[in-house]
PDB file of C-alpha atoms in Angstrom:
ATOM      1  CA  MET A 257    -176.924-128.163 -68.551  1.00  0.00           C
ATOM      2  CA  ASN A 258    -174.308-126.185 -70.567  1.00  0.00           C
ATOM      3  CA  LYS A 259    -173.214-123.966 -67.752  1.00  0.00           C
ATOM      4  CA  ILE A 260    -170.132-123.121 -70.003  1.00  0.00           C
ATOM      5  CA  PHE A 261    -172.353-121.005 -72.228  1.00  0.00           C
ATOM      6  CA  ALA A 262    -173.886-119.243 -69.324  1.00  0.00           C
ATOM      7  CA  THR A 263    -170.505-118.423 -67.844  1.00  0.00           C
ATOM      8  CA  ILE A 264    -169.188-117.067 -71.194  1.00  0.00           C
ATOM      9  CA  VAL A 265    -172.427-114.814 -71.887  1.00  0.00           C
ATOM     10  CA  LEU A 266    -172.374-113.370 -68.364  1.00  0.00           C
ATOM     11  CA  ALA A 267    -168.766-112.285 -68.515  1.00  0.00           C
ATOM     12  CA  ALA A 268    -169.997-108.677 -67.738  1.00  0.00           C
ATOM     13  CA  PHE A 269    -171.252-110.078 -64.484  1.00  0.00           C
ATOM     14  CA  ALA A 270    -168.019-111.597 -63.455  1.00  0.00           C
ATOM     15  CA  LEU A 271    -167.413-111.824 -59.794  1.00  0.00           C
ATOM     16  CA  SER A 272    -163.936-110.463 -59.995  1.00  0.00           C
ATOM     17  CA  SER A 273    -165.288-106.937 -60.572  1.00  0.00           C
ATOM     18  CA  CYS A 274    -167.359-107.121 -57.340  1.00  0.00           C
ATOM     19  CA  ILE A 275    -165.488-109.338 -54.928  1.00  0.00           C
ATOM     20  CA  LYS A 276    -162.882-108.017 -52.489  1.00  0.00           C
ATOM     21  CA  GLU A 277    -159.391-109.623 -52.908  1.00  0.00           C
ATOM     22  CA  ASP A 278    -159.332-110.551 -49.130  1.00  0.00           C
ATOM     23  CA  ASP A 279    -162.469-112.548 -49.227  1.00  0.00           C
ATOM     24  CA  SER A 280    -161.781-116.256 -48.884  1.00  0.00           C
ATOM     25  CA  TYR A 281    -162.938-118.912 -51.464  1.00  0.00           C
ATOM     26  CA  LYS A 282    -164.613-120.974 -48.762  1.00  0.00           C
ATOM     27  CA  GLU A 283    -167.179-118.152 -48.160  1.00  0.00           C
ATOM     28  CA  LEU A 284    -168.442-118.468 -51.729  1.00  0.00           C
ATOM     29  CA  LEU A 285    -168.743-122.317 -51.789  1.00  0.00           C
ATOM     30  CA  PRO A 286    -172.345-122.435 -50.213  1.00  0.00           C
ATOM     31  CA  LEU A 287    -173.554-119.960 -52.762  1.00  0.00           C
ATOM     32  CA  ARG A 288    -172.217-121.680 -55.666  1.00  0.00           C
ATOM     33  CA  PRO A 289    -175.548-123.371 -56.400  1.00  0.00           C
ATOM     34  CA  GLY A 290    -177.218-120.073 -56.374  1.00  0.00           C
ATOM     35  CA  MET A 291    -174.724-118.590 -58.648  1.00  0.00           C
ATOM     36  CA  ASN A 292    -175.496-121.326 -61.180  1.00  0.00           C
ATOM     37  CA  ILE A 293    -179.251-120.663 -60.905  1.00  0.00           C
ATOM     38  CA  TYR A 294    -178.529-116.912 -61.606  1.00  0.00           C
ATOM     39  CA  SER A 295    -176.205-117.612 -64.448  1.00  0.00           C
ATOM     40  CA  MET A 296    -178.816-120.006 -66.155  1.00  0.00           C
ATOM     41  CA  THR A 297    -181.706-117.581 -65.653  1.00  0.00           C
ATOM     42  CA  MET A 298    -179.856-114.622 -66.906  1.00  0.00           C
ATOM     43  CA  THR A 299    -178.552-116.434 -69.991  1.00  0.00           C
ATOM     44  CA  GLN A 300    -182.064-117.634 -70.700  1.00  0.00           C
ATOM     45  CA  ASN A 301    -183.510-114.134 -70.392  1.00  0.00           C
ATOM     46  CA  ALA A 302    -180.808-112.580 -72.274  1.00  0.00           C
ATOM     47  CA  VAL A 303    -181.395-114.919 -75.151  1.00  0.00           C
ATOM     48  CA  ALA A 304    -185.123-114.236 -75.254  1.00  0.00           C
ATOM     49  CA  MET A 305    -184.608-110.483 -75.138  1.00  0.00           C
ATOM     50  CA  GLN A 306    -182.669-110.320 -78.286  1.00  0.00           C
ATOM     51  CA  PRO A 307    -185.706-109.363 -80.394  1.00  0.00           C
ATOM     52  CA  ALA A 308    -186.647-106.620 -77.884  1.00  0.00           C
ATOM     53  CA  ASN A 309    -183.084-105.432 -77.911  1.00  0.00           C
ATOM     54  CA  ALA A 310    -183.113-105.028 -81.729  1.00  0.00           C
ATOM     55  CA  GLY A 311    -186.505-103.301 -81.621  1.00  0.00           C
ATOM     56  CA  ILE A 312    -185.403-100.765 -78.974  1.00  0.00           C
ATOM     57  CA  ARG A 313    -182.117 -99.990 -80.746  1.00  0.00           C
ATOM     58  CA  LEU A 314    -183.981 -99.398 -84.003  1.00  0.00           C
ATOM     59  CA  ALA A 315    -186.228 -96.976 -82.149  1.00  0.00           C
ATOM     60  CA  MET A 316    -183.225 -95.120 -80.912  1.00  0.00           C
ATOM     61  CA  LEU A 317    -181.812 -94.935 -84.344  1.00  0.00           C
ATOM     62  CA  LEU A 318    -185.162 -93.697 -86.003  1.00  0.00           C
ATOM     63  CA  ALA A 319    -185.609 -91.060 -83.218  1.00  0.00           C
ATOM     64  CA  GLU A 320    -182.038 -89.807 -83.803  1.00  0.00           C
ATOM     65  CA  ALA A 321    -182.841 -89.606 -87.557  1.00  0.00           C
ATOM     66  CA  ALA A 322    -185.950 -87.588 -86.834  1.00  0.00           C
ATOM     67  CA  LYS A 323    -183.938 -85.257 -84.520  1.00  0.00           C
ATOM     68  CA  GLN A 324    -181.187 -84.783 -87.125  1.00  0.00           C
ATOM     69  CA  TYR A 325    -183.536 -84.292 -90.119  1.00  0.00           C
ATOM     70  CA  PRO A 326    -186.824 -82.917 -88.756  1.00  0.00           C
ATOM     71  CA  GLU A 327    -187.884 -81.688 -92.308  1.00  0.00           C
ATOM     72  CA  THR A 328    -187.087 -84.910 -94.143  1.00  0.00           C
ATOM     73  CA  GLU A 329    -189.433 -87.973 -94.344  1.00  0.00           C
ATOM     74  CA  LEU A 330    -187.926 -90.793 -92.447  1.00  0.00           C
ATOM     75  CA  LYS A 331    -187.993 -93.098 -95.538  1.00  0.00           C
ATOM     76  CA  ASP A 332    -185.632 -90.637 -97.347  1.00  0.00           C
ATOM     77  CA  VAL A 333    -182.916 -90.541 -94.547  1.00  0.00           C
ATOM     78  CA  ASP A 334    -179.830 -92.579 -95.055  1.00  0.00           C
ATOM     79  CA  LEU A 335    -179.561 -94.255 -91.702  1.00  0.00           C
ATOM     80  CA  THR A 336    -176.002 -95.272 -92.359  1.00  0.00           C
ATOM     81  CA  LYS A 337    -174.861 -91.737 -92.473  1.00  0.00           C
ATOM     82  CA  LEU A 338    -176.085 -90.632 -89.018  1.00  0.00           C
ATOM     83  CA  LYS A 339    -173.359 -89.419 -86.721  1.00  0.00           C
ATOM     84  CA  ILE A 340    -173.070 -87.621 -83.505  1.00  0.00           C
ATOM     85  CA  GLU A 341    -170.515 -85.114 -82.282  1.00  0.00           C
ATOM     86  CA  GLY A 342    -167.288 -86.403 -80.963  1.00  0.00           C
ATOM     87  CA  ASN A 343    -167.502 -89.930 -82.593  1.00  0.00           C
ATOM     88  CA  SER A 344    -166.366 -90.998 -86.068  1.00  0.00           C
ATOM     89  CA  ASN A 345    -168.594 -94.104 -86.098  1.00  0.00           C
ATOM     90  CA  SER A 346    -172.155 -93.955 -87.465  1.00  0.00           C
ATOM     91  CA  VAL A 347    -174.939 -94.066 -85.029  1.00  0.00           C
ATOM     92  CA  MET A 348    -176.073 -97.322 -86.666  1.00  0.00           C
ATOM     93  CA  THR A 349    -172.640 -98.973 -85.934  1.00  0.00           C
ATOM     94  CA  LEU A 350    -172.760 -97.702 -82.435  1.00  0.00           C
ATOM     95  CA  LEU A 351    -176.137 -99.161 -81.832  1.00  0.00           C
ATOM     96  CA  PHE A 352    -175.865-102.460 -83.793  1.00  0.00           C
ATOM     97  CA  THR A 353    -172.033-102.972 -84.259  1.00  0.00           C
ATOM     98  CA  ALA A 354    -170.333-102.838 -87.625  1.00  0.00           C
ATOM     99  CA  GLY A 355    -171.728-105.252 -90.312  1.00  0.00           C
ATOM    100  CA  THR A 356    -175.250-105.007 -89.423  1.00  0.00           C
ATOM    101  CA  LYS A 357    -177.723-104.112 -92.370  1.00  0.00           C
ATOM    102  CA  ILE A 358    -181.034-102.345 -91.892  1.00  0.00           C
ATOM    103  CA  GLU A 359    -183.343-102.349 -94.864  1.00  0.00           C
ATOM    104  CA  ARG A 360    -186.683-100.251 -94.856  1.00  0.00           C
ATOM    105  CA  GLN A 361    -189.464-102.358 -96.364  1.00  0.00           C
ATOM    106  CA  ALA A 362    -192.130-100.978 -98.700  1.00  0.00           C
ATOM    107  CA  ASP A 363    -194.702-101.085 -95.961  1.00  0.00           C
ATOM    108  CA  GLY A 364    -192.590 -99.229 -93.430  1.00  0.00           C
ATOM    109  CA  ASP A 365    -191.281-102.318 -91.575  1.00  0.00           C
ATOM    110  CA  TYR A 366    -187.591-102.887 -91.100  1.00  0.00           C
ATOM    111  CA  LYS A 367    -185.420-105.859 -91.629  1.00  0.00           C
ATOM    112  CA  ILE A 368    -182.260-106.036 -89.452  1.00  0.00           C
ATOM    113  CA  THR A 369    -179.505-108.581 -90.737  1.00  0.00           C
ATOM    114  CA  TYR A 370    -176.549-109.399 -88.682  1.00  0.00           C
ATOM    115  CA  ASN A 371    -173.476-110.921 -90.343  1.00  0.00           C
ATOM    116  CA  GLY A 372    -172.211-112.864 -87.269  1.00  0.00           C
ATOM    117  CA  ASP A 373    -168.699-111.467 -87.361  1.00  0.00           C
ATOM    118  CA  TYR A 374    -168.985-108.676 -84.729  1.00  0.00           C
ATOM    119  CA  GLN A 375    -169.672-109.270 -80.986  1.00  0.00           C
ATOM    120  CA  GLN A 376    -172.540-107.166 -79.502  1.00  0.00           C
ATOM    121  CA  TYR A 377    -172.103-105.141 -76.313  1.00  0.00           C
ATOM    122  CA  ASP A 378    -173.844-108.069 -74.435  1.00  0.00           C
ATOM    123  CA  GLY A 379    -171.329-110.483 -75.572  1.00  0.00           C
ATOM    124  CA  PHE A 380    -173.313-112.260 -78.140  1.00  0.00           C
ATOM    125  CA  PHE A 381    -172.708-112.812 -81.887  1.00  0.00           C
ATOM    126  CA  LEU A 382    -175.861-112.599 -84.020  1.00  0.00           C
ATOM    127  CA  LYS A 383    -176.177-114.093 -87.570  1.00  0.00           C
ATOM    128  CA  GLY A 384    -179.449-113.855 -89.432  1.00  0.00           C
ATOM    129  CA  SER A 385    -182.341-111.494 -89.580  1.00  0.00           C
ATOM    130  CA  MET A 386    -185.148-110.068 -87.528  1.00  0.00           C
ATOM    131  CA  LEU A 387    -188.226-108.135 -88.883  1.00  0.00           C
ATOM    132  CA  VAL A 388    -189.483-105.179 -86.871  1.00  0.00           C
ATOM    133  CA  LYS A 389    -193.060-104.592 -87.870  1.00  0.00           C
ATOM    134  CA  THR A 390    -194.065-101.111 -87.231  1.00  0.00           C
ATOM    135  CA  GLY A 391    -197.634-101.185 -88.065  1.00  0.00           C
ATOM    136  CA  GLY A 392    -197.235 -98.025 -89.931  1.00  0.00           C
ATOM    137  CA  VAL A 393    -196.151 -96.055 -86.701  1.00  0.00           C
ATOM    138  CA  GLU A 394    -192.837 -94.707 -87.689  1.00  0.00           C
ATOM    139  CA  GLN A 395    -191.430 -93.782 -84.130  1.00  0.00           C
ATOM    140  CA  LEU A 396    -191.903 -96.044 -81.085  1.00  0.00           C
ATOM    141  CA  LYS A 397    -192.721 -93.048 -78.997  1.00  0.00           C
ATOM    142  CA  ASP A 398    -196.128 -92.695 -81.047  1.00  0.00           C
ATOM    143  CA  THR A 399    -197.156 -96.309 -80.348  1.00  0.00           C
ATOM    144  CA  ASN A 400    -199.698 -97.323 -77.729  1.00  0.00           C
ATOM    145  CA  GLY A 401    -201.349-100.322 -76.507  1.00  0.00           C
ATOM    146  CA  SER A 402    -203.522-100.800 -79.610  1.00  0.00           C
ATOM    147  CA  GLN A 403    -200.861 -99.615 -82.046  1.00  0.00           C
ATOM    148  CA  THR A 404    -197.652-101.616 -81.331  1.00  0.00           C
ATOM    149  CA  TRP A 405    -194.427-102.679 -82.842  1.00  0.00           C
ATOM    150  CA  GLN A 406    -193.863-106.427 -83.290  1.00  0.00           C
ATOM    151  CA  VAL A 407    -190.385-107.994 -83.612  1.00  0.00           C
ATOM    152  CA  GLU A 408    -190.279-111.362 -85.517  1.00  0.00           C
ATOM    153  CA  ILE A 409    -187.512-113.815 -85.678  1.00  0.00           C
ATOM    154  CA  GLU A 410    -186.597-114.766 -89.098  1.00  0.00           C
ATOM    155  CA  GLU A 411    -185.805-118.368 -90.056  1.00  0.00           C
ATOM    156  CA  GLY A 412    -182.030-119.222 -89.566  1.00  0.00           C
ATOM    157  CA  LEU A 413    -181.268-116.681 -86.895  1.00  0.00           C
ATOM    158  CA  THR A 414    -178.627-117.865 -84.598  1.00  0.00           C
ATOM    159  CA  LEU A 415    -176.835-116.462 -81.513  1.00  0.00           C
ATOM    160  CA  SER A 416    -173.626-117.553 -80.257  1.00  0.00           C
ATOM    161  CA  ALA A 417    -170.826-117.023 -77.609  1.00  0.00           C
ATOM    162  CA  ARG A 418    -167.208-117.745 -77.692  1.00  0.00           C
ATOM    163  CA  ASP A 419    -165.283-120.099 -75.549  1.00  0.00           C
ATOM    164  CA  VAL A 420    -161.733-121.648 -75.729  1.00  0.00           C
ATOM    165  CA  ASN A 421    -163.001-124.270 -78.179  1.00  0.00           C
ATOM    166  CA  GLY A 422    -164.828-121.986 -80.484  1.00  0.00           C
ATOM    167  CA  LEU A 423    -168.486-120.733 -80.629  1.00  0.00           C
ATOM    168  CA  ILE A 424    -171.407-122.364 -78.787  1.00  0.00           C
ATOM    169  CA  GLN A 425    -174.524-121.821 -80.743  1.00  0.00           C
ATOM    170  CA  VAL A 426    -178.315-121.279 -79.861  1.00  0.00           C
ATOM    171  CA  ASN A 427    -180.836-121.364 -82.702  1.00  0.00           C
ATOM    172  CA  MET A 428    -183.522-118.732 -82.454  1.00  0.00           C
ATOM    173  CA  GLU A 429    -186.738-120.452 -83.552  1.00  0.00           C
ATOM    174  CA  GLY A 430    -189.916-118.130 -83.008  1.00  0.00           C
ATOM    175  CA  GLY A 431    -192.150-116.235 -80.668  1.00  0.00           C
ATOM    176  CA  SER A 432    -193.463-112.838 -80.521  1.00  0.00           C
ATOM    177  CA  THR A 433    -192.090-109.681 -79.073  1.00  0.00           C
ATOM    178  CA  THR A 434    -194.375-106.517 -78.622  1.00  0.00           C
ATOM    179  CA  LEU A 435    -193.108-103.019 -77.928  1.00  0.00           C
ATOM    180  CA  TYR A 436    -195.153 -99.881 -77.247  1.00  0.00           C
ATOM    181  CA  ASN A 437    -195.114 -96.581 -75.385  1.00  0.00           C
ATOM    182  CA  GLU A 438    -197.349 -96.605 -72.187  1.00  0.00           C
ATOM    183  CA  GLY A 439    -196.709 -92.889 -71.365  1.00  0.00           C
ATOM    184  CA  LEU A 440    -194.155 -92.870 -68.636  1.00  0.00           C
ATOM    185  CA  SER A 441    -192.285 -95.929 -69.870  1.00  0.00           C
ATOM    186  CA  TYR A 442    -192.003 -98.395 -72.772  1.00  0.00           C
ATOM    187  CA  THR A 443    -193.576-101.910 -72.361  1.00  0.00           C
ATOM    188  CA  ILE A 444    -191.730-104.967 -73.549  1.00  0.00           C
ATOM    189  CA  SER A 445    -193.899-108.066 -73.775  1.00  0.00           C
ATOM    190  CA  LEU A 446    -192.440-111.459 -74.633  1.00  0.00           C
ATOM    191  CA  SER A 447    -194.593-114.457 -75.657  1.00  0.00           C
ATOM    192  CA  GLY A 448    -193.417-117.992 -76.367  1.00  0.00           C
ATOM    193  CA  ILE A 449    -189.843-117.069 -77.325  1.00  0.00           C
ATOM    194  CA  SER A 450    -188.444-120.377 -78.597  1.00  0.00           C
ATOM    195  CA  ALA A 451    -184.760-121.126 -78.827  1.00  0.00           C
ATOM    196  CA  SER A 452    -182.497-124.098 -78.364  1.00  0.00           C
ATOM    197  CA  PHE A 453    -178.791-125.090 -78.047  1.00  0.00           C
ATOM    198  CA  GLU A 454    -177.483-126.578 -81.293  1.00  0.00           C
ATOM    199  CA  ASN A 455    -178.366-130.315 -81.337  1.00  0.00           C
ATOM    200  CA  ALA A 456    -180.334-130.045 -78.127  1.00  0.00           C
ATOM    201  CA  SER A 457    -183.463-131.953 -77.392  1.00  0.00           C
ATOM    202  CA  VAL A 458    -185.459-129.317 -75.949  1.00  0.00           C
ATOM    203  CA  SER A 459    -186.531-125.706 -76.883  1.00  0.00           C
ATOM    204  CA  SER A 460    -187.474-122.858 -74.591  1.00  0.00           C
ATOM    205  CA  SER A 461    -190.860-121.101 -74.444  1.00  0.00           C
ATOM    206  CA  TRP A 462    -190.149-117.924 -72.596  1.00  0.00           C
ATOM    207  CA  ARG A 463    -192.629-115.214 -71.625  1.00  0.00           C
ATOM    208  CA  GLY A 464    -192.162-111.971 -69.791  1.00  0.00           C
ATOM    209  CA  ASP A 465    -193.186-108.435 -69.243  1.00  0.00           C
ATOM    210  CA  PHE A 466    -190.849-105.447 -68.587  1.00  0.00           C
ATOM    211  CA  SER A 467    -190.897-101.755 -68.541  1.00  0.00           C
ATOM    212  CA  LEU A 468    -188.167 -99.584 -69.771  1.00  0.00           C
ATOM    213  CA  ARG A 469    -187.532 -95.817 -69.359  1.00  0.00           C
ATOM    214  CA  GLY A 470    -184.723 -93.808 -70.602  1.00  0.00           C
ATOM    215  CA  VAL A 471    -183.581 -90.233 -69.755  1.00  0.00           C
ATOM    216  CA  ASN A 472    -185.090 -89.098 -73.076  1.00  0.00           C
ATOM    217  CA  ALA A 473    -188.809 -90.094 -73.422  1.00  0.00           C
ATOM    218  CA  ASP A 474    -188.498 -90.271 -77.243  1.00  0.00           C
ATOM    219  CA  LEU A 475    -185.399 -92.558 -76.945  1.00  0.00           C
ATOM    220  CA  VAL A 476    -183.207 -90.247 -79.083  1.00  0.00           C
ATOM    221  CA  TYR A 477    -179.848 -91.939 -79.098  1.00  0.00           C
ATOM    222  CA  SER A 478    -177.686 -88.758 -78.594  1.00  0.00           C
ATOM    223  CA  GLU A 479    -179.789 -87.922 -75.662  1.00  0.00           C
ATOM    224  CA  CYS A 480    -179.666 -91.436 -74.152  1.00  0.00           C
ATOM    225  CA  ARG A 481    -176.007 -92.298 -74.954  1.00  0.00           C
ATOM    226  CA  GLY A 482    -173.882 -92.959 -71.819  1.00  0.00           C
ATOM    227  CA  LYS A 483    -176.884 -93.003 -69.663  1.00  0.00           C
ATOM    228  CA  ASP A 484    -178.540 -95.888 -67.864  1.00  0.00           C
ATOM    229  CA  PHE A 485    -182.099 -97.138 -68.424  1.00  0.00           C
ATOM    230  CA  LYS A 486    -184.536 -97.883 -65.595  1.00  0.00           C
ATOM    231  CA  VAL A 487    -186.000-101.452 -66.059  1.00  0.00           C
ATOM    232  CA  SER A 488    -188.302-103.691 -64.097  1.00  0.00           C
ATOM    233  CA  GLY A 489    -190.429-106.693 -64.780  1.00  0.00           C
ATOM    234  CA  GLU A 490    -190.652-110.396 -64.599  1.00  0.00           C
ATOM    235  CA  ALA A 491    -190.299-113.516 -66.943  1.00  0.00           C
ATOM    236  CA  SER A 492    -190.656-117.235 -66.636  1.00  0.00           C
ATOM    237  CA  GLY A 493    -191.121-120.345 -68.597  1.00  0.00           C
ATOM    238  CA  PRO A 494    -189.479-123.585 -69.948  1.00  0.00           C
ATOM    239  CA  SER A 495    -185.838-122.764 -70.660  1.00  0.00           C
ATOM    240  CA  VAL A 496    -183.087-123.888 -73.050  1.00  0.00           C
ATOM    241  CA  TYR A 497    -181.632-126.054 -70.124  1.00  0.00           C
ATOM    242  CA  VAL A 498    -182.512-129.680 -69.671  1.00  0.00           C
ATOM    243  CA  GLY A 499    -183.707-130.933 -66.351  1.00  0.00           C
ATOM    244  CA  SER A 500    -182.991-134.214 -64.677  1.00  0.00           C
ATOM    245  CA  ASP A 501    -185.905-135.897 -66.413  1.00  0.00           C
ATOM    246  CA  SER A 502    -184.752-134.829 -69.863  1.00  0.00           C
ATOM    247  CA  SER A 503    -187.571-132.242 -70.111  1.00  0.00           C
ATOM    248  CA  ASN A 504    -187.206-128.406 -69.965  1.00  0.00           C
ATOM    249  CA  LEU A 505    -186.015-126.939 -66.713  1.00  0.00           C
ATOM    250  CA  ARG A 506    -188.402-124.173 -65.936  1.00  0.00           C
ATOM    251  CA  LEU A 507    -186.979-120.944 -64.659  1.00  0.00           C
ATOM    252  CA  GLY A 508    -188.358-117.645 -63.275  1.00  0.00           C
ATOM    253  CA  TYR A 509    -186.918-114.218 -62.953  1.00  0.00           C
ATOM    254  CA  TYR A 510    -187.980-111.034 -61.300  1.00  0.00           C
ATOM    255  CA  LEU A 511    -186.258-107.488 -61.581  1.00  0.00           C
ATOM    256  CA  SER A 512    -187.267-104.593 -59.248  1.00  0.00           C
ATOM    257  CA  SER A 513    -185.868-101.127 -59.344  1.00  0.00           C
ATOM    258  CA  GLY A 514    -183.328-101.975 -61.958  1.00  0.00           C
ATOM    259  CA  SER A 515    -180.868 -99.518 -63.654  1.00  0.00           C
ATOM    260  CA  VAL A 516    -179.148-101.155 -66.648  1.00  0.00           C
ATOM    261  CA  TYR A 517    -176.281 -99.901 -68.865  1.00  0.00           C
ATOM    262  CA  ARG A 518    -176.154-100.316 -72.601  1.00  0.00           C
ATOM    263  CA  SER A 519    -174.249-103.606 -72.317  1.00  0.00           C
ATOM    264  CA  GLY A 520    -177.161-105.104 -70.416  1.00  0.00           C
ATOM    265  CA  GLN A 521    -175.061-104.936 -67.292  1.00  0.00           C
ATOM    266  CA  ILE A 522    -177.451-104.132 -64.261  1.00  0.00           C
ATOM    267  CA  ILE A 523    -175.811-101.371 -62.145  1.00  0.00           C
ATOM    268  CA  GLU A 524    -178.554-101.068 -59.480  1.00  0.00           C
ATOM    269  CA  GLY A 525    -181.570-103.039 -58.353  1.00  0.00           C
ATOM    270  CA  THR A 526    -182.615-106.481 -57.158  1.00  0.00           C
ATOM    271  CA  GLN A 527    -182.747-109.542 -59.288  1.00  0.00           C
ATOM    272  CA  GLU A 528    -184.507-112.863 -58.025  1.00  0.00           C
ATOM    273  CA  CYS A 529    -183.983-116.042 -59.880  1.00  0.00           C
ATOM    274  CA  SER A 530    -185.467-119.455 -59.306  1.00  0.00           C
ATOM    275  CA  PHE A 531    -186.071-123.040 -60.432  1.00  0.00           C
ATOM    276  CA  GLU A 532    -189.878-123.202 -60.942  1.00  0.00           C
ATOM    277  CA  SER A 533    -189.979-126.997 -61.763  1.00  0.00           C
ATOM    278  CA  TYR A 534    -188.814-129.849 -59.583  1.00  0.00           C
ATOM    279  CA  ASN A 535    -186.685-131.692 -62.230  1.00  0.00           C
ATOM    280  CA  TYR A 536    -183.254-130.621 -60.714  1.00  0.00           C
ATOM    281  CA  ASP A 537    -180.777-132.169 -58.586  1.00  0.00           C
ATOM    282  CA  THR A 538    -182.058-131.229 -55.092  1.00  0.00           C
ATOM    283  CA  SER A 539    -178.859-132.699 -53.437  1.00  0.00           C
ATOM    284  CA  GLY A 540    -176.887-130.170 -55.558  1.00  0.00           C
ATOM    285  CA  TYR A 541    -179.256-127.294 -55.053  1.00  0.00           C
ATOM    286  CA  PRO A 542    -180.540-127.137 -51.461  1.00  0.00           C
ATOM    287  CA  SER A 543    -182.704-124.113 -52.467  1.00  0.00           C
ATOM    288  CA  PRO A 544    -184.249-123.281 -55.777  1.00  0.00           C
ATOM    289  CA  ASP A 545    -184.006-119.479 -55.134  1.00  0.00           C
ATOM    290  CA  VAL A 546    -181.343-116.826 -55.273  1.00  0.00           C
ATOM    291  CA  LYS A 547    -181.365-113.096 -54.866  1.00  0.00           C
ATOM    292  CA  TYR A 548    -178.766-110.590 -56.106  1.00  0.00           C
ATOM    293  CA  VAL A 549    -178.895-106.917 -54.959  1.00  0.00           C
ATOM    294  CA  TRP A 550    -176.850-104.480 -57.076  1.00  0.00           C
ATOM    295  CA  SER A 551    -175.546-100.997 -56.071  1.00  0.00           C
ATOM    296  CA  ASN A 552    -172.956 -98.586 -57.097  1.00  0.00           C
ATOM    297  CA  ASP A 553    -171.201 -95.393 -55.946  1.00  0.00           C
ATOM    298  CA  GLY A 554    -170.697 -93.984 -59.347  1.00  0.00           C
ATOM    299  CA  ASN A 555    -167.224 -95.584 -59.871  1.00  0.00           C
ATOM    300  CA  LYS A 556    -167.585 -99.083 -58.569  1.00  0.00           C
ATOM    301  CA  LEU A 557    -170.192-101.678 -58.677  1.00  0.00           C
ATOM    302  CA  TYR A 558    -171.267-103.869 -55.826  1.00  0.00           C
ATOM    303  CA  GLN A 559    -173.297-106.996 -55.548  1.00  0.00           C
ATOM    304  CA  LYS A 560    -174.737-109.035 -52.650  1.00  0.00           C
ATOM    305  CA  ILE A 561    -175.800-112.525 -53.114  1.00  0.00           C
ATOM    306  CA  TYR A 562    -178.427-114.228 -50.929  1.00  0.00           C
ATOM    307  CA  TYR A 563    -178.813-118.017 -51.026  1.00  0.00           C
ATOM    308  CA  ASN A 564    -180.194-120.738 -48.823  1.00  0.00           C
ATOM    309  CA  GLY A 565    -179.490-118.619 -45.737  1.00  0.00           C
ATOM    310  CA  TYR A 566    -175.958-117.507 -46.696  1.00  0.00           C
ATOM    311  CA  VAL A 567    -175.010-114.047 -47.720  1.00  0.00           C
ATOM    312  CA  TYR A 568    -171.990-112.755 -49.794  1.00  0.00           C
ATOM    313  CA  PRO A 569    -170.306-110.497 -49.001  1.00  0.00           C
ATOM    314  CA  LYS A 570    -171.225-110.584 -45.334  1.00  0.00           C
ATOM    315  CA  ASN A 571    -170.799-106.794 -44.687  1.00  0.00           C
TER     316      ASN A 571
END
């Protein structure tokens, strides 16, 4: 089920940052199946969240433009020239990495094009385009349930991660992502996000609903930079992974009381991941459910794994 890809993408979640050196390897063995469930689920959700990620980052860029040029129409602001104090890179590069091109369309929509040469903060390389349809609402803060932003996947968009043999590629195929301001938080709604491994026989159809809240209600980049975001929600559906019967393996994901850093690394909260279909090896996976609890003391990140009656670390 291409666990290699999951392992690479989730390098930010590497156990080496959270496991004590004196813990024995044997203590982890009963939890390995649960860790695989977690890796697959988190990779699937990270793939499906790419359009939402692009839309939120664009919102932060446009909010920063409005802050720096309050008397200038947004269409007249050169987004590539925005900078913040203490950093020589442009805000656009800080949000999207170098090589990304953002073009404002005549109707006020934005086309975001990635060249595939630069790794994002979440570990992915993106190549191709997405279209953020603003519906005439220039700032995400001014949207609501009836006036939303939509993020569309353009044909040919690919996502990849690097391993020792090169790049492993996922083709982004379709689906819809809706973003809007709900007052105290922003809603992210995914519907039918379709993606597949290169040359694979199945494609995902992922759906989900999440709420996101930053320290700045308008999502101004300079006000949010270096701060975590509060995120909660759930997602599920047929995944990019193949089950024992050659059909999609269905996965489920639930996140509560989450705090997430800019890389997508969770630093606080509870994640629950599960197999939601029965086309998996029950001998290799004695339980279909795993739970990760994350915490931090401001300097160090901690995790606790619960799987099939086992807990790691025990104290």
